[in-house]
Amino acid sequence: MFIGFDYGTANCSVATLENGKPRLLALEGDSPFIPSTLCAPTREAVSEYLWRHFNIKPNDSVGEQLLRRAVNFNREEGIDVEPGDLRFGRSALATYLEDPEEVYYVKSPKSFLGATGLRDVQISFFEDLVCAMMANIKQQAESDLQEDILRAVIGRPVNFQGIGGEKANIQAESILLAAAKRAGFKEVQFQFEPVAAGLEYESSLAQDKTVLVVDIGGGTTDCSLIQMGPSWQKKDDRRESLLAHSGCRVGGNDLDIHLAFEQLMPLFGKNSTLQRGIAMPIPQFWNPIAINNVAAQSDFYASANRQVLQQLMRDASEPDLIARLMKVYRETLGYQIVRSAEEAKIALSEQTQFSARIALADEVLETSITTAELSDAIASPVAKVAELVNDALAQAETTPDAIFMTGGSARSPILRALLENTLPGVPIVAGDYFGSVTSGLVRHAEKCFR
């Protein structure tokens, strides 16, 4: 049995073919989508759980070293890693929100895979994270199918992380491949996510077209200009149909982070000053919510930063605001703030104003956000999406017959307006925002593994 596997930044999904049509499999309850989140008692519990309860061993000496350290740490802390201690998806988020300070929580590990400067032990840990998520998804999908799944086509962005170039792409894909093999997939191939989304759209075409596929996911945006239609559908080699590719690490997470920074972090002291009238240091308000940046998260939550924050609170003209920032530090609340921004972003796609709420232990913070404020806050990542679109068009030196939008953030009216202004008169087609890539991947898998 083979599947198409969209290991996404925001959500994961898998699909099989039934009577020639993709069917997404249930991964969390009856839902075919499981958020890309994981929660564990400790960071070290991930590697031990993988070995102890998934029966998945390390595949190299670095992984073995990581596992030994994890087991020793948990033993010294008196932590028994029990079945069910590792939570995924909505269950992981619920566990984190219940007591953020007492658990290890990670969202969107795919965002980290292409990061530059990672040590071998960090790469090994990310491999464990991805492997645990993939093993859980594989188990859930096999439960739905009542059949072993041994082969998969996995989606990947054109570029995992722009600053690392092709080296970052190779690193990220190698982590995905190693994790998938350890999770139990015997054969694995990759396909660009926008190409996969295009393959699903192509199945509906009655005539050939040149299509700009814009896949705006949680962590990356990819643009592909593709010739597609009846004359292309039967061809195994589609390289001639791919006219242009562009992509970088900007997606829904970036929209959420920028919105949180501009509209929510003032509740924690951003834009306030020290008693001497000097502005507060910006990194202290950016780093806690930069959930897709390993270095930023490490800097903010480092033990040395506690003293810096305490000094800022003593020197602040509004110390109560910085006291809230100290709560973010102590209770690892960055994810919670970004989640509030995400809720606001989604709501503002259908209404002009939204009241965002953040629950702390002793108070509930609330602020009103308008669509105009959202537009201003996300101007920078939206401009990067515009650059990607223009880059793909310049490469191909042609105008598409249609634009196919997919990915969770493709629902944004702001991004839709961007495409309408860039290519006036070109019709925009919206696919299944969350399922188009998965469906296209399984169509490609049929050609790979038939």
XYZ file of C-alpha atoms in Angstrom:
450
model
C 0.000 0.000 0.000
C 1.201 3.521 -0.833
C 0.108 6.965 0.289
C 0.640 10.617 -0.459
C 1.974 12.274 2.686
C 1.776 16.015 3.259
C 4.035 16.566 6.270
C 3.018 20.173 6.639
C 4.193 23.051 8.779
C 0.689 23.715 10.133
C -1.089 20.392 9.520
C -0.301 16.884 8.297
C -2.498 14.681 6.148
C -2.201 11.489 4.108
C -4.270 10.056 1.265
C -4.783 6.809 -0.568
C -6.456 6.128 -3.911
C -9.850 4.471 -4.026
C -11.364 3.808 -7.459
C -8.880 6.245 -8.935
C -9.809 9.098 -6.602
C -7.856 10.375 -3.567
C -9.314 9.708 -0.127
C -7.825 11.447 2.884
C -7.432 9.091 5.846
C -8.524 9.805 9.411
C -5.572 10.856 11.587
C -7.107 12.366 14.729
C -10.571 11.116 15.560
C -12.566 11.486 12.358
C -10.442 14.374 11.087
C -8.054 13.827 8.153
C -5.897 16.725 9.380
C -3.691 16.656 12.451
C -1.904 19.838 13.576
C 1.880 19.604 13.357
C 2.387 19.747 17.101
C 3.942 17.511 19.741
C 3.910 17.645 23.531
C 6.009 15.605 25.978
C 6.797 15.664 29.711
C 10.343 16.803 28.891
C 12.364 17.525 25.777
C 14.388 14.389 26.472
C 11.228 12.263 26.699
C 10.812 12.427 22.911
C 13.882 10.331 22.113
C 13.261 7.889 24.962
C 9.591 7.466 24.019
C 10.523 6.734 20.407
C 12.779 3.897 21.539
C 10.741 2.609 24.471
C 7.177 2.734 23.133
C 7.464 2.961 19.346
C 10.319 0.421 19.334
C 12.280 2.672 16.964
C 16.021 2.693 17.524
C 18.601 5.323 16.527
C 20.251 4.712 13.191
C 23.692 6.174 13.962
C 26.114 6.890 16.802
C 24.872 10.475 17.274
C 21.347 9.194 17.761
C 22.564 6.568 20.218
C 24.395 9.268 22.193
C 21.252 11.428 22.215
C 19.171 8.508 23.477
C 21.617 7.684 26.290
C 21.595 11.312 27.433
C 17.797 11.387 27.318
C 17.390 8.204 29.349
C 19.938 9.364 31.946
C 18.316 12.800 32.242
C 14.825 11.414 32.742
C 16.121 8.888 35.283
C 17.941 11.601 37.258
C 14.800 13.755 37.251
C 12.666 10.820 38.388
C 10.586 10.900 35.205
C 9.152 7.613 33.946
C 8.282 7.863 30.260
C 4.971 6.020 30.108
C 2.692 5.016 27.202
C 0.567 7.985 26.193
C 3.037 10.570 27.510
C 3.740 11.751 23.963
C 0.793 13.734 22.611
C 0.191 14.858 19.056
C -2.048 17.324 17.252
C -4.948 18.868 19.147
C -4.240 16.676 22.135
C -0.712 18.111 22.302
C -2.029 21.678 22.180
C -4.621 20.980 24.889
C -1.940 19.483 27.151
C 0.322 22.495 26.633
C -2.444 25.038 27.279
C -3.421 23.234 30.482
C 0.021 23.783 32.034
C 2.555 25.451 29.695
C 5.313 25.589 32.293
C 5.369 21.848 33.011
C 5.691 20.346 29.522
C 7.841 20.430 26.408
C 5.801 21.635 23.439
C 6.807 22.153 19.833
C 4.814 23.432 16.875
C 5.859 23.133 13.242
C 9.219 21.332 13.545
C 9.342 21.355 9.735
C 10.245 25.053 10.035
C 13.541 24.135 11.719
C 14.770 21.431 9.334
C 16.640 23.731 6.973
C 18.102 25.976 9.681
C 21.765 26.834 9.275
C 24.391 26.108 11.891
C 22.711 23.062 13.419
C 24.993 20.681 15.298
C 24.793 16.951 14.626
C 22.976 16.331 17.900
C 20.367 18.975 17.010
C 19.805 17.393 13.613
C 19.420 14.026 15.327
C 16.852 15.451 17.751
C 14.818 17.023 14.934
C 14.909 13.656 13.204
C 13.461 12.094 16.376
C 10.713 14.732 16.509
C 9.720 14.176 12.882
C 10.000 10.404 13.219
C 7.694 10.354 16.251
C 5.089 12.411 14.399
C 5.383 10.294 11.270
C 5.169 7.035 13.250
C 1.990 8.250 14.935
C 0.465 9.306 11.605
C 1.437 5.999 9.998
C -0.259 4.085 12.835
C -3.441 6.153 12.558
C -3.570 5.787 8.768
C -3.020 2.015 8.974
C -5.818 1.809 11.531
C -8.132 3.536 9.047
C -7.059 1.305 6.146
C -6.582 -1.896 8.141
C -3.494 -2.455 6.012
C 0.263 -1.857 6.311
C 1.593 1.230 4.515
C 5.133 0.764 3.257
C 5.538 3.334 0.475
C 5.000 7.084 0.431
C 5.492 10.159 -1.702
C 6.184 13.024 0.711
C 5.694 16.654 -0.200
C 8.432 19.222 0.230
C 8.638 22.969 -0.427
C 10.796 24.322 -3.225
C 13.004 25.900 -0.556
C 12.846 24.938 3.112
C 14.703 28.008 4.347
C 15.922 30.683 1.982
C 19.143 31.760 3.716
C 20.617 28.258 3.588
C 20.175 27.742 -0.148
C 20.475 24.263 -1.595
C 22.537 23.070 1.361
C 19.549 23.760 3.622
C 17.254 21.898 1.223
C 19.532 18.843 1.238
C 19.744 18.888 5.038
C 15.969 19.185 5.472
C 15.119 16.492 2.932
C 17.687 14.111 4.455
C 16.053 14.568 7.893
C 12.630 13.836 6.426
C 13.929 10.777 4.584
C 15.732 9.333 7.615
C 12.709 9.958 9.838
C 10.333 8.338 7.347
C 12.521 5.253 6.966
C 12.800 4.850 10.752
C 9.022 5.288 11.052
C 8.589 2.215 8.851
C 8.277 3.404 5.254
C 10.342 1.115 3.022
C 10.203 3.267 -0.120
C 10.082 7.061 -0.052
C 10.063 9.620 -2.828
C 9.580 13.398 -2.755
C 7.593 15.832 -4.858
C 7.395 19.615 -4.730
C 4.231 20.649 -2.891
C 3.042 23.203 -5.489
C 3.568 20.631 -8.248
C 1.479 18.132 -6.283
C -1.277 20.715 -5.824
C -1.145 21.330 -9.568
C -1.569 17.639 -10.321
C -4.808 17.603 -8.327
C -6.128 20.685 -10.175
C -5.085 19.166 -13.496
C -7.473 16.248 -12.978
C -10.377 18.690 -13.406
C -9.160 20.298 -16.655
C -10.779 19.561 -20.022
C -8.131 21.476 -22.007
C -4.474 22.370 -21.653
C -3.592 25.480 -19.653
C -0.600 27.264 -18.217
C -1.306 27.565 -14.495
C 0.409 29.523 -11.740
C 0.157 27.356 -8.623
C 0.565 29.392 -5.435
C 0.894 27.207 -2.341
C 0.870 29.341 0.815
C 1.487 26.934 3.650
C 2.200 27.378 7.318
C 5.953 27.733 6.902
C 6.715 28.294 3.232
C 5.228 29.794 0.099
C 5.929 28.155 -3.245
C 5.020 29.290 -6.730
C 5.171 27.031 -9.776
C 4.237 27.862 -13.350
C 3.089 24.586 -14.871
C 1.681 23.488 -18.222
C -1.098 21.058 -17.484
C -4.168 19.429 -18.928
C -5.274 16.304 -20.852
C -2.164 16.088 -23.046
C 0.091 16.029 -19.966
C -1.858 13.782 -17.601
C -0.534 10.461 -18.869
C 3.134 11.484 -18.915
C 5.388 10.099 -16.180
C 8.139 12.663 -16.834
C 6.707 16.136 -16.294
C 9.927 18.110 -16.327
C 9.074 19.845 -19.602
C 5.778 21.047 -18.147
C 7.454 22.857 -15.236
C 8.213 26.331 -16.547
C 9.313 28.037 -13.328
C 9.727 27.549 -9.590
C 10.188 29.986 -6.747
C 9.837 29.575 -3.029
C 11.066 30.701 0.361
C 10.400 30.344 4.069
C 7.470 32.693 4.468
C 4.007 31.407 5.266
C 1.098 31.439 7.638
C 3.325 31.228 10.705
C 5.078 34.423 9.617
C 1.755 36.227 9.238
C 0.799 35.126 12.751
C 4.166 36.155 14.217
C 4.142 39.590 12.595
C 0.559 40.196 13.730
C 1.440 39.086 17.272
C 4.494 41.359 17.295
C 2.651 44.486 16.179
C -0.707 44.053 17.919
C -0.200 41.717 20.906
C 3.326 42.303 22.181
C 2.522 45.909 23.233
C 0.513 44.209 26.000
C 3.872 42.867 27.234
C 5.846 46.097 26.977
C 6.680 46.560 23.308
C 6.668 50.280 22.451
C 7.156 51.183 26.131
C 10.353 52.798 27.421
C 12.861 52.659 30.208
C 12.623 55.339 32.893
C 15.379 57.264 31.066
C 13.159 57.460 27.986
C 15.137 54.867 26.009
C 13.101 52.394 23.936
C 12.879 48.802 25.102
C 15.154 46.344 23.222
C 13.110 44.911 20.338
C 14.536 41.332 20.466
C 12.928 40.776 23.884
C 9.523 41.084 22.216
C 10.323 39.366 18.912
C 12.274 36.333 20.143
C 9.554 34.764 22.351
C 7.068 34.655 19.467
C 9.546 33.714 16.704
C 8.448 30.090 17.004
C 10.046 29.156 13.663
C 13.509 30.441 14.634
C 15.668 28.136 16.750
C 18.227 30.803 17.655
C 15.616 33.389 18.680
C 13.782 30.915 20.904
C 17.050 29.760 22.490
C 18.125 33.353 23.212
C 14.874 34.349 24.876
C 14.392 31.238 27.009
C 18.068 30.937 27.973
C 18.732 31.026 31.720
C 20.946 34.099 31.279
C 18.026 36.084 29.870
C 16.153 35.886 33.180
C 18.523 38.436 34.746
C 18.215 40.701 31.696
C 14.422 40.692 31.959
C 14.535 41.298 35.704
C 16.777 44.335 35.153
C 14.457 45.620 32.408
C 11.529 45.343 34.826
C 13.402 47.375 37.461
C 14.331 50.058 34.899
C 10.991 50.143 33.048
C 8.673 53.131 33.083
C 5.800 50.606 33.056
C 7.133 47.647 35.069
C 3.751 45.875 35.132
C 4.040 45.293 31.368
C 7.508 43.764 31.660
C 6.213 41.634 34.545
C 3.888 40.066 31.978
C 6.881 39.434 29.732
C 8.527 37.636 32.656
C 5.467 35.343 32.761
C 6.002 34.585 29.081
C 9.582 33.629 29.938
C 8.728 31.515 32.985
C 5.747 29.727 31.465
C 6.933 29.442 27.825
C 3.885 31.327 26.564
C 5.217 32.329 23.134
C 3.170 29.647 21.374
C 0.037 30.785 23.190
C 0.506 34.388 22.024
C 1.043 33.298 18.417
C -2.037 31.084 18.617
C -4.101 34.122 19.660
C -2.747 36.009 16.658
C -3.623 33.098 14.372
C -7.203 33.092 15.684
C -7.405 36.825 14.973
C -6.008 36.393 11.453
C -8.558 33.704 10.615
C -11.452 35.713 12.044
C -10.405 38.849 10.154
C -10.688 36.998 6.846
C -14.476 37.201 7.356
C -15.017 40.270 9.567
C -13.556 43.754 9.900
C -12.722 43.693 13.614
C -11.825 41.050 16.180
C -11.166 41.057 19.917
C -8.056 38.956 20.618
C -7.703 37.394 24.072
C -4.678 35.960 25.873
C -5.261 34.132 29.145
C -2.491 34.416 31.728
C -2.572 32.771 35.125
C -3.945 35.816 36.937
C -5.479 37.964 34.203
C -7.020 37.897 30.742
C -5.530 40.345 28.244
C -7.739 41.663 25.473
C -7.164 43.953 22.522
C -9.153 44.852 19.428
C -7.599 44.314 15.982
C -9.006 45.606 12.670
C -8.440 44.368 9.132
C -6.440 47.540 8.411
C -4.153 46.810 11.371
C -3.758 43.221 10.183
C -2.820 44.449 6.710
C -0.202 46.829 8.129
C 1.228 44.184 10.472
C 1.779 41.564 7.765
C 2.997 43.933 5.046
C 6.543 42.545 5.152
C 5.737 38.825 4.625
C 3.075 39.747 2.027
C 5.737 41.687 0.101
C 7.905 38.538 0.096
C 5.020 36.542 -1.403
C 4.730 39.212 -4.110
C 8.443 38.821 -4.881
C 8.017 35.058 -5.284
C 5.126 35.488 -7.709
C 7.040 38.029 -9.790
C 10.148 35.840 -9.757
C 8.223 32.850 -11.153
C 6.607 35.011 -13.843
C 9.986 36.477 -14.834
C 11.553 33.015 -15.108
C 8.806 31.726 -17.405
C 8.375 34.966 -19.366
C 4.707 34.177 -19.859
C 1.342 35.023 -18.349
C -0.680 32.149 -16.883
C -4.196 31.251 -18.025
C -5.256 30.713 -14.420
C -4.009 30.987 -10.840
C -4.562 28.024 -8.525
C -4.324 28.954 -4.831
C -3.910 26.367 -2.099
C -2.560 26.118 1.444
C -4.202 27.292 4.663
C -3.141 30.925 4.281
C -4.533 31.090 0.749
C -7.855 31.936 2.429
C -6.521 35.390 3.267
C -8.348 38.147 1.342
C -5.156 40.205 1.558
C -3.146 37.588 -0.337
C -5.927 37.039 -2.851
C -6.012 40.790 -3.513
C -2.243 40.705 -4.014
C -2.610 38.171 -6.848
C -5.531 40.037 -8.367
C -3.428 43.217 -8.502
C -0.342 41.416 -9.817
C -2.206 39.576 -12.596
C -5.386 41.550 -13.286
C -7.951 39.644 -15.295
C -6.393 36.215 -14.707
C -9.008 33.977 -13.041
C -8.184 32.688 -9.562
C -9.257 29.185 -8.632
C -9.259 28.079 -5.003
C -8.591 24.418 -4.373
C -9.080 22.424 -1.216
C -6.969 24.726 0.966
C -5.685 21.876 3.112
C -6.103 18.773 0.937
C -4.995 19.659 -2.599
C -1.319 18.908 -1.990
C -2.088 15.572 -0.325
C -4.389 14.516 -3.157
C -1.787 15.445 -5.762
C 0.917 13.547 -3.873
C -1.063 10.307 -3.934
C -1.758 10.751 -7.660
C 1.994 11.058 -8.160
C 2.575 8.056 -5.873
C 0.452 5.905 -8.171
C 2.883 6.626 -11.007
C 5.934 6.055 -8.789
C 4.884 2.752 -7.256
C 2.544 1.106 -9.765
